[in-house]
Short mmCIF file of C-alpha atoms and ligand atoms in Angstrom, two decimals:
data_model
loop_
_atom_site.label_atom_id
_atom_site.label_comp_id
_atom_site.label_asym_id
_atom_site.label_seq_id
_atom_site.Cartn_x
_atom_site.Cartn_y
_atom_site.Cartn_z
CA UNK A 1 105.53 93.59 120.33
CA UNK A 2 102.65 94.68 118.49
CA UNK A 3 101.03 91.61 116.10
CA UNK A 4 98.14 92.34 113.05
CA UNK A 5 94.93 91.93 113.95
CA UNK A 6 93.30 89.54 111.69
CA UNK A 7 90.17 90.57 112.92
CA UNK A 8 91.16 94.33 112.75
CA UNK A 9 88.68 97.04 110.89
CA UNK A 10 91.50 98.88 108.99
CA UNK A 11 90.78 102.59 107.81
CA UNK A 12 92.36 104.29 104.98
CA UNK A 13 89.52 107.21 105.20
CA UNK A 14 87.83 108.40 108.05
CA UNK A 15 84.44 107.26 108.90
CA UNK A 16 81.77 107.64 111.62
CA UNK A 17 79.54 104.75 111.87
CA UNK A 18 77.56 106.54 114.13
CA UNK A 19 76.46 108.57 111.03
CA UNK A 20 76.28 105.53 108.52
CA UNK A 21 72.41 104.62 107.90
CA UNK A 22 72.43 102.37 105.22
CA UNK A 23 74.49 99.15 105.26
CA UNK A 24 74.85 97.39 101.88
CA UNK A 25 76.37 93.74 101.69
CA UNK A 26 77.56 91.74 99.11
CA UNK A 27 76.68 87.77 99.42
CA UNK A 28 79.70 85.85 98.10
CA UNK A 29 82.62 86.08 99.84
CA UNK A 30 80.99 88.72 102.34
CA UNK A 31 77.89 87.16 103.96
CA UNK A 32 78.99 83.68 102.29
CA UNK A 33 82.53 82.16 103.01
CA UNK A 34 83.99 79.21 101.11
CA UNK A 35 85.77 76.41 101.77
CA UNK A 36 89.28 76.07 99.23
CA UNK A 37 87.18 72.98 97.79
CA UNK A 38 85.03 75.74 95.99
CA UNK A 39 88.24 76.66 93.96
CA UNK A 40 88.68 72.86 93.03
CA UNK A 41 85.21 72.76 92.16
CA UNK A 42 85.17 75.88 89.89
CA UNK A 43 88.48 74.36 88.49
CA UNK A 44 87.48 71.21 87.45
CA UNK A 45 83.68 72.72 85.87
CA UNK A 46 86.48 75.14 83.44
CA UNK A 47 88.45 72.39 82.49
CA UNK A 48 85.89 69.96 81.64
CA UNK A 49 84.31 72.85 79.80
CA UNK A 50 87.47 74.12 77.83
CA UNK A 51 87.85 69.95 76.51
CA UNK A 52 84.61 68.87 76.08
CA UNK A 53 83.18 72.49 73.98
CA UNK A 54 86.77 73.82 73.19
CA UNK A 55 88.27 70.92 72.06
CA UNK A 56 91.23 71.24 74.46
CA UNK A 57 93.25 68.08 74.26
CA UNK A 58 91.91 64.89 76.81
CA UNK A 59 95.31 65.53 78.51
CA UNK A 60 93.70 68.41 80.36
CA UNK A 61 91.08 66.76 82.14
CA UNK A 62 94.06 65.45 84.55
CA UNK A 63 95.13 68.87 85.79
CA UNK A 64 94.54 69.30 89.16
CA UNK A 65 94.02 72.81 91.33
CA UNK A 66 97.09 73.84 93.06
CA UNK A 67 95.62 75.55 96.25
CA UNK A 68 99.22 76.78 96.97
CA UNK A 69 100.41 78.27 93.74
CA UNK A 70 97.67 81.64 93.24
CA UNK A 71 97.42 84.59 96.02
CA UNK A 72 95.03 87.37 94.84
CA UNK A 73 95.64 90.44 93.05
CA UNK A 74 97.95 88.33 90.19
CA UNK A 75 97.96 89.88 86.43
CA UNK A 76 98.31 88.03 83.62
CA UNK A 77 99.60 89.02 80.52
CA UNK A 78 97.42 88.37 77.62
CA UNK A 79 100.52 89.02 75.12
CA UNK A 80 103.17 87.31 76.74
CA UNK A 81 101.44 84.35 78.91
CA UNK A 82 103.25 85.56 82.19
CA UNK A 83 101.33 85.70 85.15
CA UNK A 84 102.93 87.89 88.07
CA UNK A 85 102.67 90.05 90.82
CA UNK A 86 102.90 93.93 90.48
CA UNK A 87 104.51 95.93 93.32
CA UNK A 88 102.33 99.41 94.51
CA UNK A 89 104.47 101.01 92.03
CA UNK A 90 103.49 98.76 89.34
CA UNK A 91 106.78 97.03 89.20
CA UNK A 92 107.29 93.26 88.19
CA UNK A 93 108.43 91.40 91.52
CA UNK A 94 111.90 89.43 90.69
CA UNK A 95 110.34 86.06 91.79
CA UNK A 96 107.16 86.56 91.17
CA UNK A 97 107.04 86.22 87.58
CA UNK A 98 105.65 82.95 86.59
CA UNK A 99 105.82 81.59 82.75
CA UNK A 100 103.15 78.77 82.71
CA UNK A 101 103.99 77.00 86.39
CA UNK A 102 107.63 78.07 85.62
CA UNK A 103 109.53 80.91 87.79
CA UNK A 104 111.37 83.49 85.15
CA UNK A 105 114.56 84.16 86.34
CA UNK A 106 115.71 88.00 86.67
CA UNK A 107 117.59 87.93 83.04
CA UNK A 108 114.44 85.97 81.63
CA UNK A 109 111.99 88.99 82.89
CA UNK A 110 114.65 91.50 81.32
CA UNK A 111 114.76 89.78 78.14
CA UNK A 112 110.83 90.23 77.68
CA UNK A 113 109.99 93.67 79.14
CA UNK A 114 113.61 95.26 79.02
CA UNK A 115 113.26 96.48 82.73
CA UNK A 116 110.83 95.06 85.40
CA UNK A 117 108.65 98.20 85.10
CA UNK A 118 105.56 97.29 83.56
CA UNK A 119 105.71 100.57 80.96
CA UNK A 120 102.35 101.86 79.24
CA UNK A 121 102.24 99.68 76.22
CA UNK A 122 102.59 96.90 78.21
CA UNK A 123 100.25 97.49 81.28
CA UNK A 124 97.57 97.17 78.32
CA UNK A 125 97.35 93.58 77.72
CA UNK A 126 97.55 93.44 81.45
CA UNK A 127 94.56 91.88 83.14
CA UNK A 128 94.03 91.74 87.16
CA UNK A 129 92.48 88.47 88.74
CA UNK A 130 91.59 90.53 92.14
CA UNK A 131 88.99 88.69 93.56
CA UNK A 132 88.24 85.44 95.53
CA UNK A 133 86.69 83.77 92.34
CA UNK A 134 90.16 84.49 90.59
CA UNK A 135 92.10 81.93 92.37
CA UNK A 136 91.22 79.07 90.29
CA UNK A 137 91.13 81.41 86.98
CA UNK A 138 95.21 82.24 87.39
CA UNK A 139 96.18 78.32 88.37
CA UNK A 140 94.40 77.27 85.04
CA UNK A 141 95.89 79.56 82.84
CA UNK A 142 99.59 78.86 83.98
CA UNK A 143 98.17 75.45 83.35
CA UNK A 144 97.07 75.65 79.87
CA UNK A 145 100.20 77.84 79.30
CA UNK A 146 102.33 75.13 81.33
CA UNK A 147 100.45 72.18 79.03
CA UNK A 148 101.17 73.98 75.62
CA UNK A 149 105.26 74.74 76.45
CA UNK A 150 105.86 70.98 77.35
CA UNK A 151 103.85 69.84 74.26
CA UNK A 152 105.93 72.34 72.29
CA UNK A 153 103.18 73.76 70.61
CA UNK A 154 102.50 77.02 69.39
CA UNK A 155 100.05 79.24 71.10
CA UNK A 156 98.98 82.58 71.08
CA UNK A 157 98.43 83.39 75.00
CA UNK A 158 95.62 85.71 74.29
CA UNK A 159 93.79 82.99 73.24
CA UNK A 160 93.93 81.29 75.70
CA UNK A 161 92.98 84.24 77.91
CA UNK A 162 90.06 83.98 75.60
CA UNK A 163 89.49 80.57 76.45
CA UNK A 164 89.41 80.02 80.05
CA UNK A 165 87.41 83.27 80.88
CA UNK A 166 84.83 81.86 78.37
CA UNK A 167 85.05 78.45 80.50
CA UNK A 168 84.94 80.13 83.63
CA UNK A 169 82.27 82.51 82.80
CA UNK A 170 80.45 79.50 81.14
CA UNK A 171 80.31 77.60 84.65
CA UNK A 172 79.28 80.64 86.53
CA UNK A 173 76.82 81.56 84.01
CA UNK A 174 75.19 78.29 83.35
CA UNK A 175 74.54 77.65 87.41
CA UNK A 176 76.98 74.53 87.24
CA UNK A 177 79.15 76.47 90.29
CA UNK A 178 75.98 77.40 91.91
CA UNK A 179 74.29 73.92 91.75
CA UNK A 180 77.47 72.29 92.86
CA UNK A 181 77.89 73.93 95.79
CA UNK A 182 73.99 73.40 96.75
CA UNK A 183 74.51 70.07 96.04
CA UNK A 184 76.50 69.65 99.29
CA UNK A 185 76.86 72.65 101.40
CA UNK A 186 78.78 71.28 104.20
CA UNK A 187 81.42 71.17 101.84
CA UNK A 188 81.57 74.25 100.36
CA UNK A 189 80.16 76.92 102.79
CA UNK A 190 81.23 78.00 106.21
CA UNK A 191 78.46 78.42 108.81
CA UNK A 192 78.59 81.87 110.30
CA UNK A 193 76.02 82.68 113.25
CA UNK A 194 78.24 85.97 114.26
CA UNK A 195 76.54 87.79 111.26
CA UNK A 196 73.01 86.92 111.71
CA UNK A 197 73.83 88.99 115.01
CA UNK A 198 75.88 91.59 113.30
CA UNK A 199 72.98 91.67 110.75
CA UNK A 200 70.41 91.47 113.68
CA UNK A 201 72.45 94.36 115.96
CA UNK A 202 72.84 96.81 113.24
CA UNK A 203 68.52 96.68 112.54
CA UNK A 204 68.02 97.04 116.48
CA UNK A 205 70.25 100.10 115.93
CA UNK A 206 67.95 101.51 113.40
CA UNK A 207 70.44 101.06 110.31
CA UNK A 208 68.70 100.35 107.08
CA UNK A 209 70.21 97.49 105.61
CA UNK A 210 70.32 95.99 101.74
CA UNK A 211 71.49 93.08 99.99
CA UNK A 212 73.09 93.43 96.35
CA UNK A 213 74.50 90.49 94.91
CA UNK A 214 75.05 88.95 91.49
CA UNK A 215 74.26 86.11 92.36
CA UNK A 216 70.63 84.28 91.42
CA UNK A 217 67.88 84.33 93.80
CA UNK A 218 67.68 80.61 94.01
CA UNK A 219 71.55 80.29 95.13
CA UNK A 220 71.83 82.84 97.75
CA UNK A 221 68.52 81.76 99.23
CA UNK A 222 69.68 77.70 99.51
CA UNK A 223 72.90 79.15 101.05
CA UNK A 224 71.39 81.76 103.58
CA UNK A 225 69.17 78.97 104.86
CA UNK A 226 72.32 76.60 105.25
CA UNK A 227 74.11 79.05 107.07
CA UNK A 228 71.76 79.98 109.68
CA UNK A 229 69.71 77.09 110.09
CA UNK A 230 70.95 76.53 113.71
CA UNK A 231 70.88 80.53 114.85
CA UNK A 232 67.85 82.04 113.24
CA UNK A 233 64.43 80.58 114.30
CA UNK A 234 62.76 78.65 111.81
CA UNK A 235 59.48 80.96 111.45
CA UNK A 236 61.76 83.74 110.31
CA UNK A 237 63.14 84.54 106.99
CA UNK A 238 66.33 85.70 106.40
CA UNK A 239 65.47 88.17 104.12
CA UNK A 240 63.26 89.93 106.85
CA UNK A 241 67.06 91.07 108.09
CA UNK A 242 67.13 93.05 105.01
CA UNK A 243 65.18 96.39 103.94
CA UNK A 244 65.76 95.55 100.36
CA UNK A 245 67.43 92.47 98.67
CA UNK A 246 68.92 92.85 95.22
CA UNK A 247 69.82 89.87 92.86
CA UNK A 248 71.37 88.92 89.38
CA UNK A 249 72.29 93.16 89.81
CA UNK A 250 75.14 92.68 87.51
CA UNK A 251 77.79 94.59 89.02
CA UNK A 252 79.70 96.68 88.00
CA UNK A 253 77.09 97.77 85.28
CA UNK A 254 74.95 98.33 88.14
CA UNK A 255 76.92 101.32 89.47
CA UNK A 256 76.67 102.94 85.54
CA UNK A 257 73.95 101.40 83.79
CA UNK A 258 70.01 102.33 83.48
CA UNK A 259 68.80 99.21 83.96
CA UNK A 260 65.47 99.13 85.54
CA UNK A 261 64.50 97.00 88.72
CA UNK A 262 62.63 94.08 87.88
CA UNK A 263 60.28 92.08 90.91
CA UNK A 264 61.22 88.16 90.91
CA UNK A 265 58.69 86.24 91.68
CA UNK A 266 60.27 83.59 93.57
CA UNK A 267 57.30 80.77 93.82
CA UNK A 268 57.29 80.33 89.83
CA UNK A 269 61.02 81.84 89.02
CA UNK A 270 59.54 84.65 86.82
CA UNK A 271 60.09 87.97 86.62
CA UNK A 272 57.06 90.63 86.86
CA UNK A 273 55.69 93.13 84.33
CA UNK A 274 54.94 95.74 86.57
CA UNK A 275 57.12 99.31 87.13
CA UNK A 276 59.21 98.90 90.07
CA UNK A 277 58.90 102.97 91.89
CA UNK A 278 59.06 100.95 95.64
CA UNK A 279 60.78 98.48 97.18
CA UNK A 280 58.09 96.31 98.96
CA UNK A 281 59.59 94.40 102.45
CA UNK A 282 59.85 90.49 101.62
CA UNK A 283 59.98 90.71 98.07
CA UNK A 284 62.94 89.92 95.93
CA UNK A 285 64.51 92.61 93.24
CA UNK A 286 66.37 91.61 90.02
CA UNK A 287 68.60 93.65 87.76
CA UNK A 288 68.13 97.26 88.20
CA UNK A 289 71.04 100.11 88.60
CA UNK A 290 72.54 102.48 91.05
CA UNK A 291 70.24 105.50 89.79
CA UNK A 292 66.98 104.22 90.75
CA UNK A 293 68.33 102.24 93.60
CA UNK A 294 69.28 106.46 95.00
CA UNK A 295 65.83 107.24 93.54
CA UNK A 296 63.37 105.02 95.20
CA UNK A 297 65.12 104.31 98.32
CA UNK A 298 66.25 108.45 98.59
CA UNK A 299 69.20 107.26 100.33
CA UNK A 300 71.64 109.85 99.01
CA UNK A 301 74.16 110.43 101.56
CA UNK A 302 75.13 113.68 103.03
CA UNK A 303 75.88 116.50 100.37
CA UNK A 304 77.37 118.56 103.43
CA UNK A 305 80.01 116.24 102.65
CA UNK A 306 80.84 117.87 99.83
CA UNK A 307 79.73 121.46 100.44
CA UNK A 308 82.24 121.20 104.02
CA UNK A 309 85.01 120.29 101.81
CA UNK A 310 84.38 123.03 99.55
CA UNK A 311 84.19 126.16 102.46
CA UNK A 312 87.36 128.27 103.02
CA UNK A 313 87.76 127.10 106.22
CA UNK A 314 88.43 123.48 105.14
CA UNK A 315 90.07 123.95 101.97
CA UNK A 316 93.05 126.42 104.12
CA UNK A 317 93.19 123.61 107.12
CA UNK A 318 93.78 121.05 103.96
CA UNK A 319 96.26 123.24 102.31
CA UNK A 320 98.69 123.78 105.81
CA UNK A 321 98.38 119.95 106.20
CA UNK A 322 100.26 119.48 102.83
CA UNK A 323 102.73 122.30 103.80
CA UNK A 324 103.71 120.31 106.99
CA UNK A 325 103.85 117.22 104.95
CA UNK A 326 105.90 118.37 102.55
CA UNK A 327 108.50 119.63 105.39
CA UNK A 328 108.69 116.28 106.83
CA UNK A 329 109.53 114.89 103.99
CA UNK A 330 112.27 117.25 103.50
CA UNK A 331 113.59 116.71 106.63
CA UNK A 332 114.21 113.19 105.98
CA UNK A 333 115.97 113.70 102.87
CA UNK A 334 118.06 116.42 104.53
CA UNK A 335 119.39 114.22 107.61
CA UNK A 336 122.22 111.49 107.47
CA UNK A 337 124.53 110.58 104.38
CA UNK A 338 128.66 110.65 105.78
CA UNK A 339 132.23 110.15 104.19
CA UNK A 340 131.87 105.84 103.34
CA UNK A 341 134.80 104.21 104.09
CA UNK A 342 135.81 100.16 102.77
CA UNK A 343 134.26 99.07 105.91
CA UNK A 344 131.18 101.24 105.88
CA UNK A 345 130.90 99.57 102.33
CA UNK A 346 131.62 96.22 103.30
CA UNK A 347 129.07 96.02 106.06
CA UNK A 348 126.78 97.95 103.95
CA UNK A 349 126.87 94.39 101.59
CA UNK A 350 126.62 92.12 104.53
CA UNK A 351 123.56 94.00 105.81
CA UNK A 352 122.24 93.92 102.22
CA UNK A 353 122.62 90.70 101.70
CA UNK A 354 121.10 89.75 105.35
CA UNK A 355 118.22 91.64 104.31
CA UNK A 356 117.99 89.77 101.07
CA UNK A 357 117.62 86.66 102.67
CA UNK A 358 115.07 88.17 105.42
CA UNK A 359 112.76 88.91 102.87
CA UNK A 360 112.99 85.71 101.03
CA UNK A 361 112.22 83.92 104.38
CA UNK A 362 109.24 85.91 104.97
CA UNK A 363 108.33 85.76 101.31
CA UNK A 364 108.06 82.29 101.75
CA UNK A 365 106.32 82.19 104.52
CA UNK A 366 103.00 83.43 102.40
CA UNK A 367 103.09 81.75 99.47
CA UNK A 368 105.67 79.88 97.73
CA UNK A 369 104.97 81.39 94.59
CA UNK A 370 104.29 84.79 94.65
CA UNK A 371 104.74 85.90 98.17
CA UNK A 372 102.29 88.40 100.63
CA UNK A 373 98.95 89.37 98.58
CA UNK A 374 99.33 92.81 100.01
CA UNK A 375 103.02 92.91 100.19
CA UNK A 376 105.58 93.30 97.64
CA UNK A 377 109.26 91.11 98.47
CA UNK A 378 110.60 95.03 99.40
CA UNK A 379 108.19 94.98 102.20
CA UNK A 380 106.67 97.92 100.46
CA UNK A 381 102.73 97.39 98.83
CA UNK A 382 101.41 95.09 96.27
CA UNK A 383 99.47 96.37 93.43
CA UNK A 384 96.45 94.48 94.82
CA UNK A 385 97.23 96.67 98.29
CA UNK A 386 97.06 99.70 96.21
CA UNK A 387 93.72 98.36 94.66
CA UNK A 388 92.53 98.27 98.03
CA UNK A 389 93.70 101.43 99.08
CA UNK A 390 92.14 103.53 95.79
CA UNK A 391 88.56 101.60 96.61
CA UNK A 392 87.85 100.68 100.37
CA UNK A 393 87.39 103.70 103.04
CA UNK A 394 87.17 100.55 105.48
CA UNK A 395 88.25 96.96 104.80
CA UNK A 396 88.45 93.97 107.46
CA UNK A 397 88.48 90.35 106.61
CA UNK A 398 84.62 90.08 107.73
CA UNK A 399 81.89 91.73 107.97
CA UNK A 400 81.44 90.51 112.03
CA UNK A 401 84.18 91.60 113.28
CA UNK A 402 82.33 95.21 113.11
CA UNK A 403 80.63 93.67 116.25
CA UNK A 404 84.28 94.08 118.24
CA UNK A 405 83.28 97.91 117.77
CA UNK A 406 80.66 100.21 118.74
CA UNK A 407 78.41 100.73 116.23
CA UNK A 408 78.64 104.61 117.07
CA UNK A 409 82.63 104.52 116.59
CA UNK A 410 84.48 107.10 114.94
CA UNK A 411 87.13 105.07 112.58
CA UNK A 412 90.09 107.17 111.91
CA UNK A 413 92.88 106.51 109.62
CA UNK A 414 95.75 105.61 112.15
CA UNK A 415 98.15 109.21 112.03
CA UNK A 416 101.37 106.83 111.49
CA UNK A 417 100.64 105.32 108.46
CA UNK A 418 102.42 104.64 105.38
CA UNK A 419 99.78 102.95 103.06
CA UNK A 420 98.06 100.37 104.45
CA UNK A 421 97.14 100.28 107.87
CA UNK A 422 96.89 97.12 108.82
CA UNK A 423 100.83 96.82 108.67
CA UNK A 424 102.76 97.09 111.77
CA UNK A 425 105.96 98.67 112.25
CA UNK A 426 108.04 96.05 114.30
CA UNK A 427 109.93 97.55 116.44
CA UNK A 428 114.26 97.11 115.82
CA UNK A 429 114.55 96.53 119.62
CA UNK A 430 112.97 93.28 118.63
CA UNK A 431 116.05 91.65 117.61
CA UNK A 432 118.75 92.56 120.55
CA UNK A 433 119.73 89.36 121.57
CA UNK A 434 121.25 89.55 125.52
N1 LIG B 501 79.53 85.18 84.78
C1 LIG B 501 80.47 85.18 85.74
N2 LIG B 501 80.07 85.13 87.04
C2 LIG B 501 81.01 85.11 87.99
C3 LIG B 501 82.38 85.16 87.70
N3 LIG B 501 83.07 85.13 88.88
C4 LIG B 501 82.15 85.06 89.87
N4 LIG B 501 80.91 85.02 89.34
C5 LIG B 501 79.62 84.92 90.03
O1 LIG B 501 79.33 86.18 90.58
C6 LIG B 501 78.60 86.01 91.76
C7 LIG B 501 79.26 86.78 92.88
O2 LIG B 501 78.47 87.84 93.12
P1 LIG B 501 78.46 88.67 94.51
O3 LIG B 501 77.84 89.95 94.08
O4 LIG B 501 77.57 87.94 95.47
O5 LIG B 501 79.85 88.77 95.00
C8 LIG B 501 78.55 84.52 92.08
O6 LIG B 501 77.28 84.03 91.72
C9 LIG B 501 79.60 83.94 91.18
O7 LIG B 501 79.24 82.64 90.79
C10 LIG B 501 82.79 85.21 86.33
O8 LIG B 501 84.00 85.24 86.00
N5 LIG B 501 81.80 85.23 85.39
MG1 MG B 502 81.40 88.95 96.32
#
């Protein structure tokens, strides 16, 4: 029987590495993995913050971080209070609709947004805790929502929206998260030597390689030292491994913004006066934006790209492809569907209710909470899986396990697939029993 690959490089657009010349990496998260303390830690900073500056009651300072209540990709709604999980379709999942740490029942969800399809007007006050950061965000606010519906008190829940992104920006921000995990690194990080040799292969191949991060200077360096201090040799610097190291970019501005590259001067934490129109090896980069990134470094990717996709040829190979699409799809719709007798109808319920109780099992089996991150309790996507799907070409769980591949492979998207590829179909032969 075929099993996921948790080490799989999963495709959802084809790409040819062996054409890729520029590798850019992100530090936390993607060079840097944490330890679940990190959420604790980032916890604790927010809720000190939100009763010693906000004036939250004392009370608060006993919460604790529930590593098993938040997955990623959550929403919470800054009118109502809820937090939940959206299915790909941008449907409310039945049990995953949380009121402070309280599940809403079906009727309770259809009371507040009259059916569980998050409508327009709604999806506005909407707002998406998608990355790794987020887990501790969404446990505190169904906290603080949790603390204010046993105190009986009136709140507005857009406050405290307001409130613990303030907190949690504050201890990001302020270097409190940053300090505390450089205060004791065996804690927090997870030593890695794989990617100082992914890192290492990719340069022997020729690959120009950057590092953008929004993260200080000061942090990443204390970490990359930590992390390789038993694989790379002490005379070498890890930022040698890198062409050109960005940090304190602030992303996503950087993508939009016209910020211009400043040099950091790393021996007396300053930042230079001088126009940055190169990027020098061994020196460190803050700020700056995607435009003169393209325009010093002239790494502007293939226009053929483009130009292919625009020739006849292309353009009447695309269009047959959605003719034969659309006939499959027809053909499904066309075949099956007989006379239903009571028994048909009867088994029908059995099977449904079987199937029910399948996919609470292997809800449960992710998180007691809210389920799969990338699956919804139908089986079918996750909102966070069609995140995923509109913005990686390539995703994988790290960036090493690129090393279990050529670097010259041609990653296709797998012709079988639904949405997301790293799902396997499991086969119904599976389940014959004698
Ligand atoms: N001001 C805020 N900073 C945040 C928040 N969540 C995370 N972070 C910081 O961002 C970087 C991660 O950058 P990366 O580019 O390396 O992924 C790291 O320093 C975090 O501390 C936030 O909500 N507000
Ligand atoms: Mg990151």
């Amino acid at each position: 029987m075929p099993k996921m690959n948790p080490k799989g490089i999963y495709v959802n657009k084809n790409v040819r590495l062996d054409q890729l010349q520029v590798y850019g990496f992100d530090y936390d998260y993607t060079l840097a993995h944490y330890s679940s303390d990190l959420q604790t830690l980032i916890y604790d900073l927010a809720k000190e913050y939100l009763v010693n500056e906000l004036r939250y009651p004392e009370v608060c300072t006993s919460f604790k971080y529930d590593p098993t209540f938040p997955i990623r990709g959550l929403y919470y709604d800054k009118s109502k209070g809820c937090l939940m999980k959206l299915d790909f379709f941008g449907s409310i999942e039945p049990d995953g609709c949380f009121f402070g740490r309280r599940r809403l029942s079906h009727t309770e969800i259809r009371d507040i947004y009259g059916t569980r399809h998050i409508g327009r007007d709604h999806a506005r006050s909407l707002v998406g805790l998608m990355d790794f950061f987020c887990f501790s965000e969404a446990c505190l606010l169904a906290d603080i929502v949790q603390y204010f519906v046993d105190a009986k008190l009136e709140f507005d829940a857009s406050y405290i929206y307001e409130d613990v992104i303030r907190a949690i920006d504050h201890v990001h921000r302020s270097g409190l998260v940053h300090r505390g995990i450089l205060s004791d690194p065996h804690r927090y990080l997870v030593k890695n030597g794989k990617i100082l040799r992914y890192l290492k292969m990719l340069r022997e191949r020729g690959k120009k390689l950057f590092l953008l991060t929004n993260s200080p200077y000061y942090f990443v360096d204390g970490g990359m030292r930590f992390m390789l201090e038993d694989s790379l040799d002490c005379r070498d610097s890890w930022t040698e491994l890198f062409d050109v190291v960005i940090a304190k970019a602030n992303k996503p501005q950087f993508y939009t913004s016209e910020h211009p590259f400043r040099c950091y001067d790393t021996k007396n934490d300053t930042l230079t006066f001088t126009k940055v129109d190169e990027f020098l090896p061994d020196k460190i980069y803050y700020h700056g934006c995607l435009k003169s990134f393209l325009q010093i470094t002239k790494w502007n990717g293939p226009e053929s790209e483009i130009q292919i996709q625009n020739e006849d040829t292309y353009r009447s190979e695309q269009a047959k492809l959605h003719i034969i699409q659309e006939l499959l799809g027809k053909l499904h719709a066309t075949a099956s569907s007989s006379s239903r007798t009571t028994a048909f109808n009867s088994l029908l319920e059995e099977l449904n209710e079987e199937r029910q109780k399948a996919r609470s099992k292997m809800k449960m089996m992710f998180n007691r909470s809210f389920g799969a991150t990338f699956l919804a309790s139908t089986g079918q996507e996750s909102a966070f899986a069609y995140n995923i799907h509109q913005y990686a070409d390539v995703y994988t769980s790290k960036p090493e396990n690129f090393l279990l591949h050529s670097p010259e492979a041609w990653l296709h998207v797998p012709f079988d697939v639904k949405i997301m590829p790293h799902h396997v179909k499991v086969p119904s032969s599976l389940f014959k029993t004698g």
